[in-house]
Coordinates of C-alpha atoms and ligand atoms in Angstrom, one line a residue:
Chain K
M266 CA 17.8 -60.6 51.1
N267 CA 17.7 -57.4 48.9
F268 CA 19.1 -54.3 50.8
L269 CA 18.4 -50.7 49.7
N270 CA 19.4 -47.4 51.0
V271 CA 17.4 -44.2 50.7
D272 CA 17.6 -40.6 52.1
L273 CA 14.1 -40.8 53.4
L274 CA 11.9 -43.6 54.1
I275 CA 8.2 -42.9 54.6
I276 CA 5.9 -45.7 56.2
G277 CA 2.4 -45.3 55.1
G278 CA 1.1 -43.4 52.0
G279 CA -2.1 -41.8 53.5
P280 CA -2.5 -38.0 53.7
A281 CA 0.2 -37.8 56.3
G282 CA 2.9 -39.7 54.4
L283 CA 2.0 -37.8 51.3
A284 CA 2.4 -34.6 52.8
A285 CA 5.7 -35.7 54.4
A286 CA 7.0 -36.5 51.2
Y287 CA 6.0 -33.1 49.7
G288 CA 7.4 -31.4 52.7
A289 CA 10.8 -33.1 52.5
Y290 CA 10.9 -32.7 48.6
N291 CA 10.3 -28.8 49.0
A292 CA 13.2 -28.9 51.5
G293 CA 15.5 -30.2 49.0
I294 CA 15.6 -34.0 49.5
R295 CA 15.3 -36.0 46.3
D296 CA 15.7 -39.6 47.2
I297 CA 12.4 -40.3 48.9
L298 CA 10.4 -43.7 49.1
I299 CA 7.0 -44.1 50.4
V300 CA 6.0 -47.6 51.2
E301 CA 2.3 -48.4 51.4
R302 CA 0.6 -51.8 52.2
D303 CA -2.6 -51.2 50.2
H304 CA -2.8 -51.1 46.4
R305 CA -3.3 -47.4 46.2
L306 CA -2.2 -44.2 48.0
G307 CA -4.5 -42.1 49.9
G308 CA -5.1 -44.1 53.1
I309 CA -8.4 -44.0 55.0
L310 CA -9.4 -41.2 52.6
N311 CA -10.2 -43.6 49.8
Q312 CA -13.1 -44.9 51.9
C313 CA -14.2 -41.4 53.0
I314 CA -16.3 -40.6 49.9
H315 CA -18.2 -37.8 51.6
N316 CA -17.4 -34.1 51.2
G317 CA -15.9 -32.0 53.9
F318 CA -12.1 -32.1 53.3
G319 CA -9.6 -29.5 52.4
L320 CA -11.4 -26.2 53.1
H321 CA -8.2 -25.0 54.9
R322 CA -5.7 -26.5 52.6
F323 CA -7.4 -25.9 49.3
K324 CA -10.0 -23.4 50.1
E325 CA -12.5 -25.8 48.6
E326 CA -14.6 -28.6 49.9
L327 CA -13.5 -31.9 48.5
T328 CA -14.3 -35.5 49.1
G329 CA -11.7 -37.9 50.6
P330 CA -10.7 -39.4 47.3
E331 CA -10.3 -36.0 45.6
Y332 CA -8.3 -34.7 48.5
A333 CA -5.9 -37.5 48.2
Q334 CA -5.6 -37.0 44.4
R335 CA -4.5 -33.5 44.9
Y336 CA -1.5 -34.5 46.9
I337 CA -0.7 -37.6 44.7
D338 CA -0.8 -35.0 41.8
M339 CA 1.4 -32.5 43.6
L340 CA 4.1 -35.3 43.8
K341 CA 3.7 -36.7 40.2
D342 CA 6.5 -34.7 38.6
T343 CA 8.9 -35.1 41.4
S344 CA 11.5 -37.8 42.1
V345 CA 9.5 -39.3 45.1
K346 CA 9.0 -43.0 44.6
V347 CA 6.3 -45.3 45.7
V348 CA 6.1 -48.8 46.4
S349 CA 2.5 -50.2 47.0
D350 CA 1.2 -53.5 48.1
S351 CA 4.1 -53.6 50.4
M352 CA 3.9 -53.8 54.2
V353 CA 6.5 -52.9 56.6
L354 CA 6.8 -55.8 59.1
D355 CA 9.6 -54.6 61.3
L356 CA 11.7 -51.6 62.0
S357 CA 14.8 -51.2 63.9
A358 CA 16.4 -48.3 66.0
D359 CA 19.1 -47.8 63.3
R360 CA 16.3 -47.2 60.8
V361 CA 16.2 -50.4 58.9
A362 CA 12.7 -51.5 57.7
T363 CA 11.8 -55.1 56.8
I364 CA 9.3 -54.9 53.9
M365 CA 7.2 -57.8 52.5
S366 CA 5.5 -57.5 49.0
S367 CA 3.9 -59.9 46.8
K368 CA 6.1 -58.7 43.9
E369 CA 9.5 -58.1 45.4
G370 CA 9.2 -60.7 48.2
L371 CA 11.2 -59.8 51.4
R372 CA 13.6 -57.0 51.5
K373 CA 15.4 -54.5 53.9
I374 CA 15.5 -50.7 53.4
Q375 CA 17.4 -48.3 55.4
G376 CA 16.7 -44.6 55.6
K377 CA 19.0 -41.7 56.6
A378 CA 15.6 -40.6 58.2
V379 CA 12.3 -42.5 58.6
V380 CA 8.8 -40.8 58.8
L381 CA 6.2 -42.9 60.6
A382 CA 2.8 -42.2 59.0
M383 CA 0.9 -45.5 59.7
G384 CA -2.3 -43.9 60.7
C385 CA -4.7 -45.3 63.3
R386 CA -7.2 -48.2 63.8
E387 CA -10.7 -48.3 65.2
R388 CA -11.5 -49.4 68.8
S389 CA -13.6 -52.8 68.5
R390 CA -16.3 -54.3 70.6
G391 CA -13.3 -56.1 72.6
A392 CA -11.7 -52.9 73.4
I393 CA -14.9 -51.5 75.1
S394 CA -16.3 -54.8 76.2
I395 CA -20.1 -54.7 75.4
P396 CA -22.1 -57.5 77.1
G397 CA -24.3 -59.8 75.2
D398 CA -24.2 -62.5 72.4
R399 CA -21.2 -62.9 70.4
V400 CA -22.8 -62.9 67.0
A401 CA -22.4 -61.7 63.4
G402 CA -23.6 -58.0 62.7
V403 CA -21.4 -56.1 64.8
Y404 CA -19.1 -54.0 62.9
T405 CA -16.9 -51.0 63.5
A406 CA -18.2 -47.9 61.6
G407 CA -15.0 -47.7 59.5
A408 CA -15.2 -51.2 58.5
A409 CA -18.9 -50.8 57.5
Q410 CA -17.6 -47.7 55.4
K411 CA -15.0 -49.7 53.6
Y412 CA -17.5 -52.6 52.7
C413 CA -20.0 -49.9 51.5
N414 CA -17.8 -47.4 49.7
I415 CA -15.0 -49.7 48.3
D416 CA -16.6 -53.3 47.8
G417 CA -20.2 -52.0 47.3
Y418 CA -22.3 -53.9 49.8
L419 CA -24.4 -52.8 52.8
V420 CA -23.6 -54.6 56.0
G421 CA -27.3 -54.4 57.3
K422 CA -30.7 -53.2 56.7
R423 CA -31.8 -52.1 60.3
V424 CA -28.9 -50.4 62.3
V425 CA -28.2 -49.1 65.6
I426 CA -24.9 -47.1 66.0
L427 CA -23.0 -46.9 69.2
G428 CA -21.0 -43.7 69.7
S429 CA -21.5 -40.3 68.0
G430 CA -18.0 -39.7 66.5
D431 CA -18.0 -38.4 63.0
I432 CA -17.4 -41.6 61.4
G433 CA -20.4 -43.0 62.9
L434 CA -22.6 -40.0 62.0
I435 CA -21.4 -40.3 58.5
M436 CA -22.2 -43.9 58.2
A437 CA -25.7 -43.2 59.6
R438 CA -26.3 -41.1 56.4
R439 CA -24.6 -43.1 54.2
M440 CA -26.5 -46.4 55.0
T441 CA -30.0 -44.5 55.2
L442 CA -29.1 -43.0 51.5
E443 CA -28.4 -46.6 50.5
G444 CA -31.8 -47.9 52.0
A445 CA -31.1 -49.1 55.3
K446 CA -33.1 -47.8 58.3
V447 CA -30.9 -46.3 61.1
L448 CA -33.1 -46.7 64.1
A449 CA -30.8 -44.8 66.6
D450 CA -27.3 -43.3 67.4
V451 CA -26.4 -43.9 71.2
E452 CA -23.8 -41.9 72.9
L453 CA -22.4 -42.6 76.3
M454 CA -21.5 -39.0 77.2
P455 CA -24.1 -36.2 77.6
Y456 CA -22.6 -34.5 74.5
S457 CA -21.8 -35.6 71.2
N458 CA -18.3 -36.5 69.9
G459 CA -18.9 -35.4 66.3
L460 CA -19.0 -32.0 64.7
N461 CA -22.3 -30.1 65.1
R462 CA -22.5 -30.1 61.2
N463 CA -22.5 -33.7 61.1
I464 CA -25.3 -34.1 63.6
A465 CA -27.3 -31.7 61.5
Q466 CA -26.6 -33.2 58.1
C467 CA -26.3 -36.8 58.8
L468 CA -28.9 -37.3 61.7
N469 CA -31.4 -34.3 61.8
D470 CA -31.7 -34.5 58.0
F471 CA -33.1 -38.1 58.1
D472 CA -34.8 -37.9 61.6
I473 CA -32.4 -40.2 63.3
P474 CA -32.7 -39.9 67.1
L475 CA -29.5 -39.3 69.1
Y476 CA -29.7 -40.9 72.6
L477 CA -27.2 -38.9 74.8
S478 CA -26.1 -40.4 78.0
H479 CA -27.1 -43.9 76.8
T480 CA -25.2 -47.1 76.1
V481 CA -25.8 -50.6 74.7
T482 CA -26.3 -53.0 77.5
D483 CA -27.2 -56.1 75.7
I484 CA -27.1 -57.8 72.2
I485 CA -29.5 -60.5 71.7
A486 CA -29.0 -63.1 69.0
D487 CA -31.5 -64.6 66.5
E488 CA -33.1 -68.0 66.9
D489 CA -30.1 -69.7 65.0
N490 CA -27.7 -67.8 67.3
K491 CA -26.0 -66.3 64.2
R492 CA -26.8 -62.8 63.8
V493 CA -27.9 -59.7 65.9
K494 CA -31.7 -59.8 66.5
K495 CA -32.1 -57.1 69.1
V496 CA -30.0 -54.4 70.7
V497 CA -30.8 -53.2 74.2
I498 CA -29.7 -49.6 75.3
S499 CA -30.0 -48.0 78.7
K500 CA -29.7 -44.7 80.2
V501 CA -26.5 -44.1 82.3
D502 CA -26.1 -42.0 85.4
E503 CA -23.4 -39.4 86.0
N504 CA -20.9 -42.1 86.7
R505 CA -21.7 -43.7 83.4
R506 CA -23.5 -46.7 84.9
P507 CA -26.4 -48.0 83.4
I508 CA -29.7 -47.2 85.1
P509 CA -31.9 -50.4 85.8
G510 CA -35.4 -50.0 84.3
S511 CA -34.4 -47.5 81.6
E512 CA -33.9 -50.2 78.9
V513 CA -35.1 -49.5 75.2
E514 CA -35.1 -52.5 72.7
F515 CA -34.5 -52.1 69.0
E516 CA -35.2 -55.0 66.4
C517 CA -32.2 -54.6 64.2
D518 CA -29.6 -56.8 62.2
T519 CA -26.6 -54.6 62.7
L520 CA -24.7 -52.7 65.6
L521 CA -22.1 -50.2 64.3
L522 CA -19.4 -49.2 66.6
S523 CA -17.9 -45.6 66.4
V524 CA -16.1 -45.7 69.7
G525 CA -12.8 -44.1 69.1
L526 CA -9.5 -44.5 67.1
I527 CA -6.1 -45.7 68.6
P528 CA -2.7 -44.9 66.9
E529 CA -1.2 -47.8 65.1
N530 CA 2.1 -47.9 66.9
E531 CA 3.4 -51.6 66.8
L532 CA 6.2 -50.8 64.3
S533 CA 7.1 -47.6 66.5
T534 CA 7.4 -49.8 69.5
K535 CA 9.7 -52.3 67.8
A536 CA 12.1 -49.6 67.0
G537 CA 12.2 -48.4 70.5
V538 CA 10.0 -45.2 70.0
I539 CA 8.7 -44.2 73.4
L540 CA 5.0 -43.5 73.4
D541 CA 3.1 -41.1 75.4
K542 CA 0.5 -42.5 77.6
R543 CA -2.0 -39.7 76.9
T544 CA -1.8 -39.4 73.0
R545 CA -0.8 -43.2 72.7
G546 CA 1.4 -41.8 69.8
P547 CA 5.1 -41.3 70.0
L548 CA 6.6 -38.7 72.3
V549 CA 7.9 -36.1 69.9
K550 CA 9.9 -32.7 69.8
D551 CA 8.5 -29.7 67.8
N552 CA 10.4 -31.0 64.8
L553 CA 8.3 -34.2 65.0
E554 CA 11.2 -36.3 65.8
T555 CA 10.5 -39.2 68.2
S556 CA 12.8 -40.5 71.0
V557 CA 14.7 -42.4 68.5
E558 CA 17.2 -40.4 66.4
G559 CA 16.2 -39.8 62.8
I560 CA 12.7 -41.2 63.2
F561 CA 9.8 -38.8 62.8
A562 CA 6.1 -39.3 63.1
C563 CA 3.1 -37.5 61.8
G564 CA -0.8 -37.9 61.2
N565 CA -3.0 -40.3 63.0
V566 CA -0.1 -42.3 64.2
L567 CA 1.1 -39.4 66.3
Q568 CA -2.2 -38.1 67.5
V569 CA -5.8 -38.7 66.3
H570 CA -6.9 -36.0 64.1
D571 CA -10.4 -34.9 63.1
L572 CA -9.4 -32.8 60.2
V573 CA -7.2 -34.1 57.3
D574 CA -6.1 -30.4 56.7
N575 CA -4.3 -30.6 60.0
V576 CA -2.8 -34.0 59.1
S577 CA -1.3 -32.6 55.8
A578 CA 0.1 -29.6 57.7
E579 CA 1.7 -31.8 60.3
G580 CA 3.0 -34.3 57.5
E581 CA 4.7 -31.3 55.7
R582 CA 6.3 -30.3 59.2
A583 CA 7.6 -33.8 59.6
G584 CA 8.9 -33.8 56.2
L585 CA 10.7 -30.6 56.8
G586 CA 12.1 -31.9 60.1
A587 CA 13.4 -35.1 58.5
A588 CA 15.1 -33.2 55.6
N589 CA 16.8 -30.9 58.3
F590 CA 17.9 -34.1 60.2
I591 CA 19.3 -35.5 56.8
N592 CA 21.1 -32.3 55.9
N593 CA 22.3 -31.0 59.3
G594 CA 22.0 -33.9 61.8
E595 CA 20.3 -34.0 65.1
V596 CA 19.0 -30.7 66.5
K597 CA 21.3 -29.5 69.5
G598 CA 20.5 -27.8 72.7
D599 CA 18.4 -28.5 75.8
L600 CA 14.8 -29.3 75.4
V601 CA 11.8 -27.7 77.4
E602 CA 8.9 -29.8 78.4
A603 CA 5.3 -29.0 77.4
V604 CA 2.9 -30.2 80.1
P605 CA -1.0 -30.5 80.1
G606 CA -2.7 -28.7 83.0
E607 CA -6.2 -28.4 84.3
G608 CA -8.8 -29.2 81.8
V609 CA -6.3 -30.2 79.0
S610 CA -6.1 -34.0 78.1
Y611 CA -2.7 -34.0 76.2
L612 CA -0.1 -31.6 74.4
C613 CA 1.5 -32.6 71.3
P614 CA 4.6 -31.8 70.8
Q615 CA 5.7 -32.9 74.4
L616 CA 9.3 -31.4 74.0
I617 CA 10.3 -28.0 72.6
T618 CA 13.6 -27.5 70.9
K619 CA 15.6 -24.2 70.7
E620 CA 15.4 -24.0 66.9
G621 CA 13.0 -21.6 65.4
E622 CA 11.1 -18.5 66.7
Y623 CA 7.8 -20.1 67.9
V624 CA 6.0 -23.5 68.6
D625 CA 2.4 -24.5 68.0
L626 CA 1.2 -26.7 70.7
F627 CA -1.9 -29.0 69.9
F628 CA -4.2 -30.3 72.3
R629 CA -7.7 -31.4 73.2
V630 CA -9.8 -30.2 76.0
R631 CA -11.2 -32.8 78.7
T632 CA -14.9 -31.7 78.7
P633 CA -16.9 -29.2 76.8
T634 CA -16.5 -25.7 78.5
S635 CA -18.1 -22.4 77.7
N636 CA -16.7 -18.9 78.4
C637 CA -13.1 -19.9 79.3
K638 CA -9.5 -19.1 78.1
I639 CA -6.7 -21.1 77.1
V640 CA -3.7 -20.1 79.1
A641 CA 0.1 -21.0 78.7
K642 CA 2.2 -20.5 81.8
V643 CA 6.0 -20.4 82.1
G644 CA 6.4 -20.7 85.9
D645 CA 4.0 -18.2 87.2
K646 CA 4.1 -15.9 84.3
V647 CA 1.3 -16.1 81.7
V648 CA 2.8 -16.1 78.3
R649 CA -0.1 -16.5 76.1
S650 CA -3.9 -16.4 76.8
I651 CA -6.7 -16.9 74.2
P652 CA -10.3 -16.3 75.2
K653 CA -12.7 -18.9 74.0
I654 CA -16.5 -18.8 73.8
K655 CA -16.8 -22.6 73.6
V656 CA -14.3 -25.6 73.3
I657 CA -15.1 -29.1 73.0
P658 CA -13.1 -32.6 73.2
S659 CA -13.9 -33.4 69.6
E660 CA -12.2 -30.4 68.1
M661 CA -8.3 -30.2 68.3
E662 CA -7.2 -26.7 69.5
S663 CA -3.7 -25.3 69.3
I664 CA -1.8 -22.5 71.0
R665 CA 1.2 -20.8 69.6
I666 CA 4.2 -19.9 72.0
K667 CA 7.3 -17.7 71.3
K668 CA 10.2 -19.9 72.2
A669 CA 12.1 -16.7 73.7
D670 CA 9.3 -16.7 76.3
L671 CA 10.2 -20.2 77.6
L672 CA 13.4 -19.3 79.4
D673 CA 14.4 -23.0 79.7
K674 CA 11.5 -23.8 82.0
K675 CA 8.6 -26.1 81.3
V676 CA 5.4 -24.7 79.9
V677 CA 1.9 -25.6 81.0
V678 CA -1.2 -25.1 79.1
Q679 CA -4.5 -25.1 81.0
L680 CA -8.0 -24.1 80.7
E681 CA -9.2 -21.3 83.0
A682 CA -12.5 -19.5 83.6
K683 CA -12.9 -16.2 81.8
Chain J
M1000 CA -41.0 -17.0 62.5
I1001 CA -37.5 -17.6 63.6
K1002 CA -35.9 -21.0 62.7
E1003 CA -32.7 -22.3 64.0
F1004 CA -30.1 -24.3 62.0
V1005 CA -26.5 -25.5 62.3
C1006 CA -24.5 -24.1 59.4
I1007 CA -23.0 -27.1 57.7
S1008 CA -20.8 -25.1 55.4
C1009 CA -17.6 -25.8 57.2
P1010 CA -16.4 -27.6 60.3
R1011 CA -17.1 -24.7 62.6
G1012 CA -20.8 -25.4 62.6
C1013 CA -22.0 -22.0 63.7
N1014 CA -25.6 -21.7 65.2
L1015 CA -27.8 -19.7 62.9
K1016 CA -31.2 -17.9 63.6
V1017 CA -33.2 -17.3 60.2
D1018 CA -36.2 -15.1 60.1
T1019 CA -38.5 -16.9 57.7
E1020 CA -40.2 -13.5 56.7
T1021 CA -37.3 -11.2 56.2
L1022 CA -34.6 -13.8 55.5
K1023 CA -32.3 -12.1 58.0
V1024 CA -29.7 -14.5 59.2
E1025 CA -27.9 -14.2 62.6
G1026 CA -25.1 -16.2 64.3
N1027 CA -23.0 -16.8 61.1
S1028 CA -19.3 -15.8 61.1
C1029 CA -19.0 -15.5 57.4
P1030 CA -21.0 -14.8 54.2
R1031 CA -21.4 -18.5 53.4
G1032 CA -23.4 -19.1 56.6
E1033 CA -25.7 -16.2 55.5
A1034 CA -26.4 -17.8 52.1
Y1035 CA -26.7 -21.3 53.8
G1036 CA -29.3 -19.9 56.3
K1037 CA -31.4 -18.3 53.5
A1038 CA -31.3 -21.4 51.4
E1039 CA -32.5 -23.5 54.5
V1040 CA -35.7 -21.4 54.7
T1041 CA -36.3 -21.3 50.8
N1042 CA -34.8 -24.2 49.1
P1043 CA -32.6 -26.4 51.2
V1044 CA -29.7 -28.0 49.3
R1045 CA -27.2 -30.7 49.8
T1046 CA -24.2 -32.1 48.2
I1047 CA -24.7 -35.8 47.6
T1048 CA -21.9 -38.2 47.6
S1049 CA -22.3 -42.0 46.8
T1050 CA -20.8 -44.7 44.5
V1051 CA -21.8 -46.2 41.2
K1052 CA -20.8 -49.6 39.6
I1053 CA -17.6 -49.7 37.7
K1054 CA -16.4 -52.5 35.4
G1055 CA -12.8 -53.4 34.8
A1056 CA -11.3 -51.6 37.8
E1057 CA -9.5 -52.9 41.0
S1058 CA -12.9 -52.6 42.9
P1059 CA -16.4 -53.0 41.9
R1060 CA -17.5 -49.3 43.0
V1061 CA -16.2 -45.8 42.2
S1062 CA -17.1 -42.9 44.1
V1063 CA -19.2 -39.9 42.6
R1064 CA -20.7 -36.7 43.8
T1065 CA -22.9 -33.9 42.8
D1066 CA -20.7 -31.2 41.4
K1067 CA -22.9 -28.6 43.2
P1068 CA -25.5 -28.9 46.0
I1069 CA -28.9 -30.2 44.9
S1070 CA -32.4 -29.8 46.3
K1071 CA -32.6 -31.8 49.5
Q1072 CA -35.8 -33.2 48.3
L1073 CA -34.2 -35.0 45.3
M1074 CA -31.6 -36.9 47.5
F1075 CA -33.3 -40.2 47.4
K1076 CA -34.4 -39.7 43.7
V1077 CA -30.7 -39.0 42.7
M1078 CA -29.7 -42.2 44.6
E1079 CA -32.1 -44.1 42.5
E1080 CA -30.6 -42.6 39.2
L1081 CA -27.1 -43.6 40.4
D1082 CA -28.2 -47.2 40.9
K1083 CA -28.7 -47.4 37.2
V1084 CA -25.2 -46.3 36.2
E1085 CA -22.4 -48.6 35.3
L1086 CA -19.0 -47.2 34.3
K1087 CA -16.0 -48.9 32.6
A1088 CA -12.5 -48.2 33.7
P1089 CA -10.3 -46.0 33.3
C1090 CA -12.0 -42.9 34.7
K1091 CA -10.6 -39.7 36.5
V1092 CA -11.5 -37.2 39.0
G1093 CA -14.2 -34.8 37.3
D1094 CA -15.5 -37.1 34.6
I1095 CA -19.1 -36.5 34.0
V1096 CA -21.4 -39.5 34.8
I1097 CA -24.6 -37.7 34.3
K1098 CA -25.1 -34.3 32.9
G1099 CA -27.7 -31.9 34.3
I1100 CA -29.4 -34.5 36.4
F1101 CA -33.3 -34.1 36.4
G1102 CA -33.0 -31.1 34.2
T1103 CA -31.0 -29.1 36.8
D1104 CA -27.6 -27.5 36.2
V1105 CA -26.0 -30.1 38.6
N1106 CA -23.8 -32.9 37.3
I1107 CA -22.8 -36.0 38.8
V1108 CA -19.0 -36.4 38.7
V1109 CA -16.3 -39.0 39.5
T1110 CA -14.3 -38.3 42.6
K1111 CA -11.7 -41.2 42.4
E1112 CA -9.2 -42.1 39.5
M1113 CA -9.7 -45.7 38.6
K1114 CA -7.0 -47.4 36.4
G1115 CA -8.0 -50.4 34.1
V1116 CA -6.9 -53.8 35.3
Ligands
FAD1652 C1 -13.1 -44.2 59.1 C2 -12.4 -42.7 59.3 C3 -13.2 -41.6 58.8 C4 -12.7 -40.3 58.8 N1 -13.5 -39.2 58.2 C5 -12.9 -37.9 58.3 C6 -13.5 -36.9 57.7 O1 -14.7 -37.0 57.3 N2 -12.9 -35.7 57.5 C7 -11.7 -35.5 57.9 O2 -11.2 -34.4 57.8 N3 -10.9 -36.5 58.6 C8 -11.5 -37.7 58.7 N4 -10.9 -38.8 59.3 C9 -9.7 -38.4 59.9 C10 -8.6 -39.1 59.1 O3 -7.9 -39.9 60.0 C11 -7.5 -38.3 58.7 O4 -8.0 -37.2 58.0 C12 -6.4 -38.9 57.8 O5 -6.8 -39.7 56.9 C13 -5.3 -39.5 58.7 O6 -4.1 -39.6 57.7 P1 -3.0 -40.6 58.0 O7 -2.2 -40.5 56.9 O8 -2.5 -40.3 59.3 O9 -3.6 -42.1 58.4 P2 -4.3 -42.9 57.0 O10 -5.1 -42.2 56.2 O11 -4.9 -44.0 58.0 O12 -3.0 -43.6 56.3 C14 -2.1 -44.5 56.8 C15 -1.5 -45.3 55.8 O13 -0.5 -46.1 56.3 C16 -0.6 -47.4 55.7 N5 0.1 -48.3 56.6 C17 -0.2 -48.6 57.9 N6 0.7 -49.5 58.4 C18 1.5 -49.7 57.4 C19 2.7 -50.6 57.3 N7 3.2 -51.3 58.3 N8 3.3 -50.7 56.1 C20 2.9 -50.0 55.0 N9 1.8 -49.2 55.1 C21 1.2 -49.1 56.2 C22 -2.1 -47.7 55.5 O14 -2.4 -48.6 54.7 C23 -2.6 -46.5 55.1 O15 -2.6 -46.1 53.9 C24 -11.4 -40.0 59.5 C25 -10.7 -41.2 59.9 C26 -11.1 -42.4 59.8 C27 -10.4 -43.6 60.4
SF4_1653 S1 -21.3 -19.4 59.0 FE1 -19.3 -19.5 58.0 S2 -17.8 -20.0 59.8 FE2 -19.9 -20.6 60.5 S3 -20.2 -22.7 59.8 FE3 -21.0 -21.5 58.2 S4 -19.4 -21.4 56.8 FE4 -18.5 -22.0 58.8

């Protein structure tokens, strides 16, 4: 089998992987290889043809493919190499990746450092166990998006959407514009998980009703038992249990699921990388190094992001972290733990090194909360407090903390009333 | 009359209140929000993104957009026009597909590079 050595091996050529390459290149690393299983670079951005990307990074509103092209162009005149149509099958703790490609067959590549940038996948019907007939016509919103925007066919004509995450909302508009009738968007929680702007421009613009505190309680097959014929939804109580008698039926041929994303960490686990139960991504230090020396992580494989601009920034930091590791070895010194407190569902990074002046901790709140403050505490001492008019789970928050304030103790970030 | 909108100009999604007579906008956090609020009560516009057919490329569709927002009322008419278009690979980001659609100053442009196969 072919064996190759590189300085930096990046697994995944989506926005996270591209930014990691850019970050490492700018930090002086020249021998960089991106391995991508798809035919083209850009990851999920290739199917996100709507606009809304890049306001922070490029001060311009771009579509997904345009945003990807910017980073591809930024790497054009560099020594960064790409192998596409190549899938990483295995990764070991000593950073050897086993790669399968149709052109080159099977080979092994070892990196002095590795960046994990494999993205995430969508939760499916099985993952949330919806009752009813097992028939065709049930798709994840992202799969429907790919069929529509890449392959050019519409998965159905009369559609119900479960979940009000951004991908579901974007698909409600997309399918409507393509001539489908979207009958309802159904959300289990009493609030939407998508951005307000997407409720406005994807549902309200087309008079698509949003049913909050509702869920799908039955899927009924057509006569041939082949395709969805009806979807039944019910109101839920405060414990999210369906209320009998509240059923509403929709005659439709398609149910789209937009019920969450899960970081794609099979490879990470093979390499012995420890995952955080909360993020379902690797446990990382603030240089984005995982529990395995020399293996770094960024983008949706690390924590599910809602904005690609944040993915790129994180990717560049992972690239820088990997470059520092290649040049100077492992960061020395004790680590300080970052722990989510009341009202905060996770913190990323989970461990803080002594290197650098400050650390940015990213997190999500548990429930929508008004007039509150985000507080970082070391022992009893408040080291940072940010007042907020409103925070919601669908928007990632961050707090910057001075490392000098940590005093070798753990830091807790929590939500408090104003 | 006061009308309420969610500003769609950035992910923040500010809640706007617009006076339909004086065109005074409240609730915006930046000038873009003011412009959006005014347009919503005078001539609402949207950026339209979709795909058109392409021959000789790795996949049968290529993504396109309006290069500026266009009157909201024209959304479905734009979609009909896009149905009639067929491109040939190669093409690159920014290539004009339809110039000045419906006599406006809005162009339909390609948003994805497609190499020929
Ligand atoms: C359907 C969908 C719609 C979204 N819409 C928006 C939006 O409107 N606006 C926004 O700002 N954000 C949006 N997001 C968020 C989006 O996830 C991020 O913006 C960003 O695309 C994540 O980048 P990434 O590089 O981490 O992952 P991805 O873009 O998923 O890239 C991961 C890459 O790794 C490759 N890969 C995975 N495993 C392997 C392997 N074993 N070997 C080789 N290659 C591999 C994949 O093929 C892929 O190219 C959306 C996400 C999804 C899933
Ligand atoms: S008003 Fe400004 S900050 Fe608020 S949503 Fe609109 S563009 Fe964004």
